[in-house]
PDB file of C-alpha atoms and ligand atoms in Angstrom:
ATOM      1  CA  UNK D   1       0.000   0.000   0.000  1.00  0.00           C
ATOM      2  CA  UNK D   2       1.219   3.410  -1.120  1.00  0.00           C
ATOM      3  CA  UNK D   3       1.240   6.163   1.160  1.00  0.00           C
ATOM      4  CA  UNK D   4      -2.184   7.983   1.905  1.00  0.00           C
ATOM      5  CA  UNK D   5      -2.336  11.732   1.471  1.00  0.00           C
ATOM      6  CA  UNK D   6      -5.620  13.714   1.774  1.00  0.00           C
ATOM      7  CA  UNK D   7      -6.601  16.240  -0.689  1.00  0.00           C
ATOM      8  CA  UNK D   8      -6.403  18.747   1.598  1.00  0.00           C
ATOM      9  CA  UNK D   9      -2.482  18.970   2.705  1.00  0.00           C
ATOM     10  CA  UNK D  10       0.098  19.889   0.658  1.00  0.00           C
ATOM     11  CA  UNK D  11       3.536  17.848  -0.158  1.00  0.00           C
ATOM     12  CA  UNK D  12       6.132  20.189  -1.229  1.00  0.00           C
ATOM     13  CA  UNK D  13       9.062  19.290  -3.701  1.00  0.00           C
ATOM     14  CA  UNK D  14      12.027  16.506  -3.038  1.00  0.00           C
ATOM     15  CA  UNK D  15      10.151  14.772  -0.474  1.00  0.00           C
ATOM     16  CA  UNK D  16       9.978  10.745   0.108  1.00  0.00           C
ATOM     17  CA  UNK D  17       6.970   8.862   1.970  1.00  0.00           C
ATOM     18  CA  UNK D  18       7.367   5.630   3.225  1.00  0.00           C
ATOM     19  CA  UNK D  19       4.225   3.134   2.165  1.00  0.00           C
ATOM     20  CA  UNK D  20       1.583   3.112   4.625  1.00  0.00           C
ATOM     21  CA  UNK D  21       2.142   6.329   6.065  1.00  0.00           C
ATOM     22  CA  UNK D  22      -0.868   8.656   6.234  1.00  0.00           C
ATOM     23  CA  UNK D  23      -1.190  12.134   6.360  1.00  0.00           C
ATOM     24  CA  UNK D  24      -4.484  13.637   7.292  1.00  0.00           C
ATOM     25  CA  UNK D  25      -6.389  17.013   6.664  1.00  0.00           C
ATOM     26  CA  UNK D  26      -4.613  20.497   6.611  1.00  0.00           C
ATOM     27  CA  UNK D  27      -0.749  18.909   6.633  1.00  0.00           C
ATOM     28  CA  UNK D  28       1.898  20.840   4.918  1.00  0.00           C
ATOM     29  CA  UNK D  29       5.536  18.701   4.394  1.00  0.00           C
ATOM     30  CA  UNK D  30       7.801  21.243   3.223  1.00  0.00           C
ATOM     31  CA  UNK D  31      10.675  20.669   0.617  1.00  0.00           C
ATOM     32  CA  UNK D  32      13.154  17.964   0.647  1.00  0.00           C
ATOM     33  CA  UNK D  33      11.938  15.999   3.780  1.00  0.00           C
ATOM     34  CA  UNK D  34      12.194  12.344   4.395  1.00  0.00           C
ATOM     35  CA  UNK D  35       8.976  10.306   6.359  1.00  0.00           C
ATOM     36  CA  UNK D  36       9.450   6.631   7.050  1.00  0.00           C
ATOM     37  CA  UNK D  37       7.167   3.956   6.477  1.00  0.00           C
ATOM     38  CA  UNK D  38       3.671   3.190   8.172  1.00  0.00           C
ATOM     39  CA  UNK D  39       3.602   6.697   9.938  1.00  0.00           C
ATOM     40  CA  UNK D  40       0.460   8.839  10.825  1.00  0.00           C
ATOM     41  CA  UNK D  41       0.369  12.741  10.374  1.00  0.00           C
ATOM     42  CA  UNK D  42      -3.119  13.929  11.886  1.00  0.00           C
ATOM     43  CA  UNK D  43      -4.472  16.948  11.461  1.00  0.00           C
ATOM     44  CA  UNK D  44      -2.667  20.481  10.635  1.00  0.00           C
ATOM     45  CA  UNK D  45       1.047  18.749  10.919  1.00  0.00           C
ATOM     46  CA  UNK D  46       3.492  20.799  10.000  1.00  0.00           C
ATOM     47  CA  UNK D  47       6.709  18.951   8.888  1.00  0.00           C
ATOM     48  CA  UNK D  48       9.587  22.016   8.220  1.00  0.00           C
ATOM     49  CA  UNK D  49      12.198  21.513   5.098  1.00  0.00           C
ATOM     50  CA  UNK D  50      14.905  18.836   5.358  1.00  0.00           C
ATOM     51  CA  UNK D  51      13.227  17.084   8.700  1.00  0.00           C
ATOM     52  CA  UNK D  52      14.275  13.461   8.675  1.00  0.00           C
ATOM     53  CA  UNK D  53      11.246  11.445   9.934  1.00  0.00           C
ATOM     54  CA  UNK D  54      11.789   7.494  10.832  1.00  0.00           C
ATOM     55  CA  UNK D  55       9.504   4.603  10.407  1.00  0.00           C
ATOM     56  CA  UNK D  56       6.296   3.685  12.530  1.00  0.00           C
ATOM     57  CA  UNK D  57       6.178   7.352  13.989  1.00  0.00           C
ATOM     58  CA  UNK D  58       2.658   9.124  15.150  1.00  0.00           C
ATOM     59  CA  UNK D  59       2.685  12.702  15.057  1.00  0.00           C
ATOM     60  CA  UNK D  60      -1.101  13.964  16.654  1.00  0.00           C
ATOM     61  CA  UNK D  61      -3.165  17.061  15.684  1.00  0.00           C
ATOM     62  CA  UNK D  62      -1.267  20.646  15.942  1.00  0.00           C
ATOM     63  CA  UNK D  63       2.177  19.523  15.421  1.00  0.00           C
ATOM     64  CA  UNK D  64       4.947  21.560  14.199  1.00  0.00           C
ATOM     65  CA  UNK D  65       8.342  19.716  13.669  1.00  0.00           C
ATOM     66  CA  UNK D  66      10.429  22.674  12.667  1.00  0.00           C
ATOM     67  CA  UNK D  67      14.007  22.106  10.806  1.00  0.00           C
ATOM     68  CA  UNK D  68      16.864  20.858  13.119  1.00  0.00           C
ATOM     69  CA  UNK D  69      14.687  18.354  14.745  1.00  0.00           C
ATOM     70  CA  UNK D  70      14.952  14.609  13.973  1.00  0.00           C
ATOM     71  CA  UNK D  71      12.450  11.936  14.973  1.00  0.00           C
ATOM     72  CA  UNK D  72      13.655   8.260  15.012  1.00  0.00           C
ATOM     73  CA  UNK D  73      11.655   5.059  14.954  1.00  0.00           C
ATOM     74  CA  UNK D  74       8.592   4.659  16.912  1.00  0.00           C
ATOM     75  CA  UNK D  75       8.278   8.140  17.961  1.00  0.00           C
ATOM     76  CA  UNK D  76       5.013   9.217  19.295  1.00  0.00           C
ATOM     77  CA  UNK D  77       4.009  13.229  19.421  1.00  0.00           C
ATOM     78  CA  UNK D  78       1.421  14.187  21.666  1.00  0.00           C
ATOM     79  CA  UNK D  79      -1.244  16.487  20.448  1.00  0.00           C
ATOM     80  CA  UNK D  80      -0.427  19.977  20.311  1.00  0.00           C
ATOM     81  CA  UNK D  81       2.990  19.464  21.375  1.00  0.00           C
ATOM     82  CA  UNK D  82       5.712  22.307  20.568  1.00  0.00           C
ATOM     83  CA  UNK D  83       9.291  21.654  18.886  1.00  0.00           C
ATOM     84  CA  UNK D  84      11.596  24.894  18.839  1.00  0.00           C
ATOM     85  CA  UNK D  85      14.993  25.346  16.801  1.00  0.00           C
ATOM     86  CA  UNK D  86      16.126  29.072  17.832  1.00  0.00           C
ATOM     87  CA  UNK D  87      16.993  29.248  21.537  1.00  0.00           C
ATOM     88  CA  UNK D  88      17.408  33.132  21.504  1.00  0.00           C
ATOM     89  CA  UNK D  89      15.006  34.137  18.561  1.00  0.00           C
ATOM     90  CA  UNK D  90      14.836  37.656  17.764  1.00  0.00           C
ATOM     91  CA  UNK D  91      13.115  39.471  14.548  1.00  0.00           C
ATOM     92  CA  UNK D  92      15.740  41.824  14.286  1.00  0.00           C
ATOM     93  CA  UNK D  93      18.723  39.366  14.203  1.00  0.00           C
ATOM     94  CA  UNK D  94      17.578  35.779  11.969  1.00  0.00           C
ATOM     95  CA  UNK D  95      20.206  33.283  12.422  1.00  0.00           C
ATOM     96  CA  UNK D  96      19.536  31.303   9.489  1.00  0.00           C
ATOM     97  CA  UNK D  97      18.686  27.386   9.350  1.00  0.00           C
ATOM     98  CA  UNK D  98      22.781  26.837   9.451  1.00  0.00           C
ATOM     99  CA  UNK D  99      22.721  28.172  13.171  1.00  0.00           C
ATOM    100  CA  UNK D 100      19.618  25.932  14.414  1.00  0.00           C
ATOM    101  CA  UNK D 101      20.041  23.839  17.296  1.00  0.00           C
ATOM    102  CA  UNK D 102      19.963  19.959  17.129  1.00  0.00           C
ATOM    103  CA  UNK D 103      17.017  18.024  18.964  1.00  0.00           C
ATOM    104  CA  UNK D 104      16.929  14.572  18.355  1.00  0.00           C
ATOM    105  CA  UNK D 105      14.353  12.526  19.407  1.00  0.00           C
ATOM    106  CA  UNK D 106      14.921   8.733  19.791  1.00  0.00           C
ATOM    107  CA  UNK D 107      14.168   5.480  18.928  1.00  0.00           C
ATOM    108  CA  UNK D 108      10.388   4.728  21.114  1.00  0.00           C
ATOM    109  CA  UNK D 109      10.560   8.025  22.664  1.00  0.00           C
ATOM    110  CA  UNK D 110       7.223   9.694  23.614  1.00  0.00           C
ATOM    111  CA  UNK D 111       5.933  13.325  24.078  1.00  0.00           C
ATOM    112  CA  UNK D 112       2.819  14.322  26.334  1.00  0.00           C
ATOM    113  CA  UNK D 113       0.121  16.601  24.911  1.00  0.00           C
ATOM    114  CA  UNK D 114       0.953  20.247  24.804  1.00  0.00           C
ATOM    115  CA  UNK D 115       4.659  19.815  25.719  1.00  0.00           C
ATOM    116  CA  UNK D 116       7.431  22.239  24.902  1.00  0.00           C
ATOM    117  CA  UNK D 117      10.814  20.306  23.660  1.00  0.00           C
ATOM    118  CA  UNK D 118      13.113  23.842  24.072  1.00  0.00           C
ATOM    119  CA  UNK D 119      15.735  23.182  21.064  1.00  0.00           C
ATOM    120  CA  UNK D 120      19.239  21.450  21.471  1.00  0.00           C
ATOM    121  CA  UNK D 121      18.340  18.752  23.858  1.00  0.00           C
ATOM    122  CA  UNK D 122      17.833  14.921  22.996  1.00  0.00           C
ATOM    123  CA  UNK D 123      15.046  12.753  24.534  1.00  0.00           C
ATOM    124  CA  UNK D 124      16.591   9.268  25.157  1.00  0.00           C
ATOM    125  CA  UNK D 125      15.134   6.172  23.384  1.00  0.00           C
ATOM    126  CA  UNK D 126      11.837   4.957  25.286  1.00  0.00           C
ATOM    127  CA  UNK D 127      11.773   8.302  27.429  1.00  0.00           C
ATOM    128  CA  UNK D 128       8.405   9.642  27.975  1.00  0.00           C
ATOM    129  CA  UNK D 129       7.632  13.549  28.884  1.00  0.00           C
ATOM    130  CA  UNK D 130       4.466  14.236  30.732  1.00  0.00           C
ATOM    131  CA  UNK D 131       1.808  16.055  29.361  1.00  0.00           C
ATOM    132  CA  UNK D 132       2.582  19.888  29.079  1.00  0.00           C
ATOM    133  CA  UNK D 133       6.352  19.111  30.576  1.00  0.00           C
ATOM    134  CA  UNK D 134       8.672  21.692  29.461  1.00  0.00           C
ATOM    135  CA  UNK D 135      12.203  20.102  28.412  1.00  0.00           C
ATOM    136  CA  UNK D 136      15.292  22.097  28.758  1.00  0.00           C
ATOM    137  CA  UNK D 137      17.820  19.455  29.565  1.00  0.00           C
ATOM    138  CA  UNK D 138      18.970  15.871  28.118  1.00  0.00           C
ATOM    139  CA  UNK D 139      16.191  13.503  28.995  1.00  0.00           C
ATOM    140  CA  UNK D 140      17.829   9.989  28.998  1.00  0.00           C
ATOM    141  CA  UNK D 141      16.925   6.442  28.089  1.00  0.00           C
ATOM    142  CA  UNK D 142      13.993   5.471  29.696  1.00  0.00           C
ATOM    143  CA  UNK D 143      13.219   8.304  31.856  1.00  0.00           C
ATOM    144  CA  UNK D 144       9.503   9.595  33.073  1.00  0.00           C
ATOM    145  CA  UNK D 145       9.767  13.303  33.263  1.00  0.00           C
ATOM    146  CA  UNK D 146       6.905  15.893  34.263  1.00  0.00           C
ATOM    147  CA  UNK D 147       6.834  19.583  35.339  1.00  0.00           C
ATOM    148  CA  UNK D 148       8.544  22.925  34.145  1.00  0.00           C
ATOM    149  CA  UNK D 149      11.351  22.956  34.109  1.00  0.00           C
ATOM    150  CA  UNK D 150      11.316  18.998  33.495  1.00  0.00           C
ATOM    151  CA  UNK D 151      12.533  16.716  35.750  1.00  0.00           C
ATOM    152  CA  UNK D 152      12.755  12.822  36.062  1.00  0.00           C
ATOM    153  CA  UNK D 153      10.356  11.767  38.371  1.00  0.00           C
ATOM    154  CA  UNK D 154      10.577   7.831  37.691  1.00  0.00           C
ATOM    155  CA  UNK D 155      11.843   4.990  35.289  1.00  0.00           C
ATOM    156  CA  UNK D 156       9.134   3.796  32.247  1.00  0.00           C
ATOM    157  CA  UNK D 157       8.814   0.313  30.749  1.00  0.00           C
ATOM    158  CA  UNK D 158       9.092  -0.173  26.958  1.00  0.00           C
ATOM    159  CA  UNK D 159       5.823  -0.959  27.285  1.00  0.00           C
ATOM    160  CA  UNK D 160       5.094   2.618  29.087  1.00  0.00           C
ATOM    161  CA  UNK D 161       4.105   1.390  32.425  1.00  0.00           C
ATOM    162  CA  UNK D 162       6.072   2.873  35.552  1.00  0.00           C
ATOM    163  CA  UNK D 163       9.155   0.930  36.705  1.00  0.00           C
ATOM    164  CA  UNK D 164       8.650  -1.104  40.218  1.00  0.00           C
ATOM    165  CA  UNK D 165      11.798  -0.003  42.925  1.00  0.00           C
ATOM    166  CA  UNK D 166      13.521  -3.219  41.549  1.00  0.00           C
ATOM    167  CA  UNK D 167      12.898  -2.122  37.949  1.00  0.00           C
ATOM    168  CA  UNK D 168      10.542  -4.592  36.569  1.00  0.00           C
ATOM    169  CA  UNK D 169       7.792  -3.842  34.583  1.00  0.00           C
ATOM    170  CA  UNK D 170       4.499  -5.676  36.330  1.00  0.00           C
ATOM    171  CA  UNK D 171       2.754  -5.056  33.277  1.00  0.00           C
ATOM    172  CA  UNK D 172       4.760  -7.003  30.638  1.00  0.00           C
ATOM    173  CA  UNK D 173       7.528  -8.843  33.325  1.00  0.00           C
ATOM    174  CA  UNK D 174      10.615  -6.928  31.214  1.00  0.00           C
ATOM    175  CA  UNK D 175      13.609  -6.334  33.587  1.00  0.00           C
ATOM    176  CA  UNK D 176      15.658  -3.617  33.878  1.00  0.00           C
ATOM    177  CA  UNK D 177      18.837  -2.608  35.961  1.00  0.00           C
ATOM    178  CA  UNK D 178      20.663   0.666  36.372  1.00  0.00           C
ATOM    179  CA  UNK D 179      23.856   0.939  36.349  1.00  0.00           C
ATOM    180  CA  UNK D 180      25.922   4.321  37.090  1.00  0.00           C
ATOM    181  CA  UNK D 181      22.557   6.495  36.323  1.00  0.00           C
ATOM    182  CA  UNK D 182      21.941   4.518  33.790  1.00  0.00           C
ATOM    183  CA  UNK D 183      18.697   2.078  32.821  1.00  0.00           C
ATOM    184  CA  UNK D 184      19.297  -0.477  30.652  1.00  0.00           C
ATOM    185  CA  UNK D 185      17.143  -3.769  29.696  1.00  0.00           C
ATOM    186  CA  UNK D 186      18.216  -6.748  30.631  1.00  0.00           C
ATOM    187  CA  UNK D 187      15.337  -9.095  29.628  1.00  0.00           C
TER     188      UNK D 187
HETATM  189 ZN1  LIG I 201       6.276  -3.223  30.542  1.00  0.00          ZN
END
């Protein structure tokens, strides 16, 4: 199955589409981006030029993933959820795209409705940021975090459930141990 664009968003030049993927009403993907296979882009998604999109992602309604950000595999975007790339913006003074900051956003990692991911920071694979969190900090592997600014508050399962003290996952039974700050499966 070929990729699934409605009529009503707009697919700029240069970009690729994985199959399956579906974009829904009011998207605009701007020039020269890349979207994976089997993703979902609901409704008024705003993909900037040159973003590199993974496979299996879900971006919800209200979404802007401006240039400088990268979204790996199995990404989920809450709805409404804001993505920066300027960390001092000012009218008077444009930087230019070759002066946006990095954020990288990795493999499994998800983002709570109406979040703010400030620019330059990289949310560890399976990390999960609370609803309206504001991130201004490396979020790392695994790691529940919640509030503004955003702090870790607890270890989350691949499966999303909230880490027991002994770092099992009662949910699915998937171990975990940490080592030096660090969470890491085991089984
Ligand atoms: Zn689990």
């Amino acid at each position: 199955m070929t990729a699934i664009v409605h009529p009503s968003s707009y697919i700029d030049a240069n970009v690729s589409i994985g199959e399956r993927t579906k974009i829904w009403h009011f998207c605009h993907v701007q020039a020269e981006v890349q979207i994976g296979t089997n993703c979902t882009l609901g409704q008024n998604v705003n993909i900037s030029s040159r973003v590199k999109i993974g496979n299996n992602v879900k971006i919800q309604n209200n979404v802007s993933v401006y240039e400088g950000v990268e979204l790996e595999d199995y990404v989920f975007c809450g709805p409404s959820m804001v993505f920066t790339n300027d960390l001092t913006p000012r009218s008077k003074f444009p930087k230019g795209r070759e002066n946006y900051l990095r954020t990288i956003v990795k493999y499994g990692a998800s983002i709570g409705a109406n979040a703010t991911i400030v620019c330059g920071n990289t949310i560890g694979s399976w990390a999960m940021v609370a609803a309206g969190a504001v991130v201004t900090k490396d979020v790392p592997d695994y790691a529940l975090v919640a509030g503004v600014p955003a702090e870790q508050i607890n270890w989350v399962c691949e499966c999303g459930n909230v880490l027991n003290n002994q770092y099992n996952c009662t949910e699915c039974s998937k171990q975990y141990s940490l080592i030096d700050g660090i969470l890491e499966r085991v089984n």
